CSV table of C-alpha atoms in Angstrom, one decimal:
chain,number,residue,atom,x,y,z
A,1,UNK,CA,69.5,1.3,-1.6
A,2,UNK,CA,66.2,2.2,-2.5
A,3,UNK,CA,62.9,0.1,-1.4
A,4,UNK,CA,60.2,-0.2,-2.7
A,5,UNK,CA,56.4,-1.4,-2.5
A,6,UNK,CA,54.3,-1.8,-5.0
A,7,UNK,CA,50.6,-2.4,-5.2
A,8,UNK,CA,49.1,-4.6,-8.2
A,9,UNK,CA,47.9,-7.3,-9.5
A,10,UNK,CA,50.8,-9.5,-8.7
A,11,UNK,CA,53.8,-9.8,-6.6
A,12,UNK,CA,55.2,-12.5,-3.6
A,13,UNK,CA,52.5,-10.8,-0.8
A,14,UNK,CA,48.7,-11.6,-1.4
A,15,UNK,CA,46.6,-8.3,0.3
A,16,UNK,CA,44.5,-9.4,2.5
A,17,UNK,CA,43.3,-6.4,4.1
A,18,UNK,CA,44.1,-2.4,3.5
A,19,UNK,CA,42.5,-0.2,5.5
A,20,UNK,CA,43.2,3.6,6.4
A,21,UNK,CA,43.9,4.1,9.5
A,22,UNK,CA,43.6,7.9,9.8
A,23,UNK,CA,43.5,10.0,6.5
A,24,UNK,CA,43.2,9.6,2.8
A,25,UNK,CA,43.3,5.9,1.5
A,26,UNK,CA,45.1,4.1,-1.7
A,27,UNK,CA,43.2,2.1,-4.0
A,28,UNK,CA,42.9,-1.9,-3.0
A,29,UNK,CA,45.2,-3.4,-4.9
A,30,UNK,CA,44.9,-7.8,-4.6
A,31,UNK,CA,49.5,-7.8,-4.3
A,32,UNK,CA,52.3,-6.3,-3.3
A,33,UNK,CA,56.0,-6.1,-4.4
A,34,UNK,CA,58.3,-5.6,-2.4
A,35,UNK,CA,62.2,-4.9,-4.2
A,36,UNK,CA,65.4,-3.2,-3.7
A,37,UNK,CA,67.2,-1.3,-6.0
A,38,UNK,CA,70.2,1.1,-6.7
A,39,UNK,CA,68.0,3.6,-8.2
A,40,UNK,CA,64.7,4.3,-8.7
A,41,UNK,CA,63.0,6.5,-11.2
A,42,UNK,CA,61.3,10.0,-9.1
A,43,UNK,CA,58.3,11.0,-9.0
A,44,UNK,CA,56.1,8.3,-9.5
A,45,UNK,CA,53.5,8.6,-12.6
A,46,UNK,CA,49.9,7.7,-10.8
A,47,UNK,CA,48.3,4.7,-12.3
A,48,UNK,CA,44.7,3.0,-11.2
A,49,UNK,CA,46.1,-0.1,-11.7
A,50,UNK,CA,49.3,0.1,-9.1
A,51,UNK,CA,50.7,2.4,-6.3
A,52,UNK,CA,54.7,2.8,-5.6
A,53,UNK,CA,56.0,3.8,-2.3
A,54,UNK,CA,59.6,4.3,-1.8
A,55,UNK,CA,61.9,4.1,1.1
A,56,UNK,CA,65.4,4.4,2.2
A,57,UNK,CA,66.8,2.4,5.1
A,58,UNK,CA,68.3,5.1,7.5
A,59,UNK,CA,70.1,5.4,11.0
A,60,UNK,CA,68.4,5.0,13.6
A,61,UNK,CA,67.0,8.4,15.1
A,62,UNK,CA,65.9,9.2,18.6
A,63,UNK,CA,67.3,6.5,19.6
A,64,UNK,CA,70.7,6.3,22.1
A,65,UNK,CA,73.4,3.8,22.3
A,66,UNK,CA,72.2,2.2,25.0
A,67,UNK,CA,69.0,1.3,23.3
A,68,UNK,CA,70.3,0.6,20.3
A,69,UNK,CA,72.7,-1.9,21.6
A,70,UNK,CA,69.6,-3.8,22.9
A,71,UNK,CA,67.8,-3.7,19.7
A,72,UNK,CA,70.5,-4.9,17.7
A,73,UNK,CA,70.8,-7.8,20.6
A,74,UNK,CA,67.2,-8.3,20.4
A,75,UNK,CA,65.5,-7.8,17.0
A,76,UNK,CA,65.3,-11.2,14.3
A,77,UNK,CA,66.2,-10.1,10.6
A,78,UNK,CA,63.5,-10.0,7.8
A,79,UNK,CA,62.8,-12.7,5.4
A,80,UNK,CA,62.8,-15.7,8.3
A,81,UNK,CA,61.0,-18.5,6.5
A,82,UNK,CA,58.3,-18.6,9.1
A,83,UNK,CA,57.1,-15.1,8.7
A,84,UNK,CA,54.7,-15.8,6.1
A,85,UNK,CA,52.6,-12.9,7.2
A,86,UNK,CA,53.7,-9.0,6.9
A,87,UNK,CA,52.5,-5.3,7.4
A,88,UNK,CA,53.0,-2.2,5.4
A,89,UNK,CA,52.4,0.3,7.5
A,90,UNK,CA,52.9,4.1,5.8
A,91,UNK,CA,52.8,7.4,8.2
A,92,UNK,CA,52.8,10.8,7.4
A,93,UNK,CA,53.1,13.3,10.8
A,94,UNK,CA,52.0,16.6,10.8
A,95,UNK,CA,53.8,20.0,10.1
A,96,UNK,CA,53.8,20.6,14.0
A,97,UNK,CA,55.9,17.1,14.3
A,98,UNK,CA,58.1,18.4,12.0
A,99,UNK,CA,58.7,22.0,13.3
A,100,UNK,CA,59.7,20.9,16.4
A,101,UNK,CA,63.4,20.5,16.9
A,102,UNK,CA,65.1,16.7,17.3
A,103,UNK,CA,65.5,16.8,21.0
A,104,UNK,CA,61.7,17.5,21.2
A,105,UNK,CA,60.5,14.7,19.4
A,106,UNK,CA,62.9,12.4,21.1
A,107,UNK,CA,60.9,13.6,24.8
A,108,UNK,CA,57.6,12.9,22.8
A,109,UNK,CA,59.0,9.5,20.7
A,110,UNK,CA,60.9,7.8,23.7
A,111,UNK,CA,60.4,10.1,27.2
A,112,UNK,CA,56.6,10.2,26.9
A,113,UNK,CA,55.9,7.3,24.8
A,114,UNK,CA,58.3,4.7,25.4
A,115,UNK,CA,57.9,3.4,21.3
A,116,UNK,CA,61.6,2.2,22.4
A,117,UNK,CA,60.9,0.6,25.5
A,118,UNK,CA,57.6,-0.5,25.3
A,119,UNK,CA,58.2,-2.3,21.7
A,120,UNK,CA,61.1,-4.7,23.3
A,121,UNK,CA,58.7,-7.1,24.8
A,122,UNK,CA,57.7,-7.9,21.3
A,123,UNK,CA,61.1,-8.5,19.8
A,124,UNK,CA,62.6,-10.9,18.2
A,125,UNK,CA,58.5,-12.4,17.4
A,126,UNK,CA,57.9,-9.2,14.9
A,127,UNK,CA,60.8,-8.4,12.8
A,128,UNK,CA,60.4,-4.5,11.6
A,129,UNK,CA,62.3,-2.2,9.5
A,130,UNK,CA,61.6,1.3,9.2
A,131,UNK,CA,62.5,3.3,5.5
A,132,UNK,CA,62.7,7.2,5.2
A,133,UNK,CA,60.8,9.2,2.2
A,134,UNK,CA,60.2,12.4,3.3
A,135,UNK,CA,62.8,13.8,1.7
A,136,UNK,CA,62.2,11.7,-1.4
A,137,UNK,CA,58.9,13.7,-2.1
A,138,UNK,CA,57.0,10.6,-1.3
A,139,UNK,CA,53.4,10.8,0.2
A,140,UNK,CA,54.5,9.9,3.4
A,141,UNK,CA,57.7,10.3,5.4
A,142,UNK,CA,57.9,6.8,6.4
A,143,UNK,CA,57.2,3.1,5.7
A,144,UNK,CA,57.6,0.7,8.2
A,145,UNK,CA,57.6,-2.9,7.1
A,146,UNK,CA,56.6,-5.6,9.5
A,147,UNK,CA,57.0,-9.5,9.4
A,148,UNK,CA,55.9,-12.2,11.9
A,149,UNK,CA,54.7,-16.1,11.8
A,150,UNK,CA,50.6,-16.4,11.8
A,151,UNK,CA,51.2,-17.8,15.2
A,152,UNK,CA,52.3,-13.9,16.4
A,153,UNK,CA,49.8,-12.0,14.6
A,154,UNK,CA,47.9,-11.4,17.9
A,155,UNK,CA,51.0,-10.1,19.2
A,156,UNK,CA,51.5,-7.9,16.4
A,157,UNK,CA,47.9,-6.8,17.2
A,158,UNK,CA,49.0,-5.6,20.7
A,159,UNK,CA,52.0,-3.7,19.2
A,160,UNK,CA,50.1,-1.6,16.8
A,161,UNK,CA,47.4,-1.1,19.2
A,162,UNK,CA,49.8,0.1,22.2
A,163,UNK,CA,51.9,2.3,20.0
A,164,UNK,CA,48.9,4.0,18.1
A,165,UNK,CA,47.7,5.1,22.0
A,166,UNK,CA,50.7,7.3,22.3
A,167,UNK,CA,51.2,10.8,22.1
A,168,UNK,CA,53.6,10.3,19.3
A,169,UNK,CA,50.6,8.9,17.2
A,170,UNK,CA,48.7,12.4,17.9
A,171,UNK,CA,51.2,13.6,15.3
A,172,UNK,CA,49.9,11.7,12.7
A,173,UNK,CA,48.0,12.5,9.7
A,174,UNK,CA,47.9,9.8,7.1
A,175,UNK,CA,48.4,6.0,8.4
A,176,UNK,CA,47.6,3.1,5.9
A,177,UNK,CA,47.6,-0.2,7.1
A,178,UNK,CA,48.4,-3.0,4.6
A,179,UNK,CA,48.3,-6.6,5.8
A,180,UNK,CA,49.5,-9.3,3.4
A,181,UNK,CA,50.9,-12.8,3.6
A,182,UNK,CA,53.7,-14.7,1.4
A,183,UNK,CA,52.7,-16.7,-2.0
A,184,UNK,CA,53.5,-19.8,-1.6
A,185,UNK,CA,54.2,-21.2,-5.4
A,186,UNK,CA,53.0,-24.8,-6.3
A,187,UNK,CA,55.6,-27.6,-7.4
């Protein structure tokens, strides 16, 4: 199952802020999509009026039974009715993230950084769910999708702040944050 985000003129979020974080930006766009689908049609043609990003839901990686037994136990599903706000946050990592082996980046990821450990405190408040594209030929290798009540954005705050401090986050070369929140239609 293929997700995917689109920027445009319409769609259930309203932007209301997109800012790059560390690297080249996309165009402002005023809404987001979000959909899943079977299939999707690779690569994407650039427009000025839109931008796609695609995703796959995967296993989870560096992560051990242990912990992901708590995070199962732990983490609220998307699409509560009360999270009425969201964040699309797309990373890219460097080639020397990459090129070290899976038993390196778990040390860095979870040993050093605690992205595991230290993100439980915030759970089940911010609901998350993280979608592979590297391998997709996407512009970055993930997408992590965020959504929390207004009353948690602080909170959500403290989260991004405390995991961008990390040495994981030295790895990274393109980070776009998109914050949005839910249309509400009129009767």
């Amino acid at each position: 199952m293929f997700r995917t985000f689109r920027g445009g003129q319409s769609g259930g979020w309203r932007v209301t802020s997109m800012s790059p974080v560390t690297g080249e930006p996309l165009p402002f766009m005023p809404a987001l999509s979000v959909t899943d689908s079977d299939a999707v049609a690779l690569p994407v043609v650039p427009s000025r009026n839109a931008w796609r990003l695609i995703g796959v839901p995967s296993s989870l990686r560096y992560t051990e039974r242990a912990e992901k037994q708590q995070l199962v136990a732990m983490q609220a599903g998307l699409g509560r009715l009360e999270a009425t706000s969201a964040a699309l946050i797309p990373i890219r990592k460097s080639q020397a993230w990459w090129d070290l082996t899976q038993e390196e980046r778990r040390k860095i990821f979870e040993d050093r950084s605690h992205h595991i450990a230290s993100s439980m405190r915030f759970l089940p408040a911010i609901a998350r769910q993280l979608y592979h594209c590297r391998d997709l030929g996407e512009p970055f290798d993930f997408l992590t999708w965020f959504e929390f009540s207004p009353a948690h954005a602080s909170l959500f705050e403290e989260l991004v702040g405390m995991l961008r401090r990390t040495e994981e986050w030295s790895y990274v070369e393109r980070e776009l944050d998109v914050r949005v929140v839910k249309e509400v239609l009129s009767a």
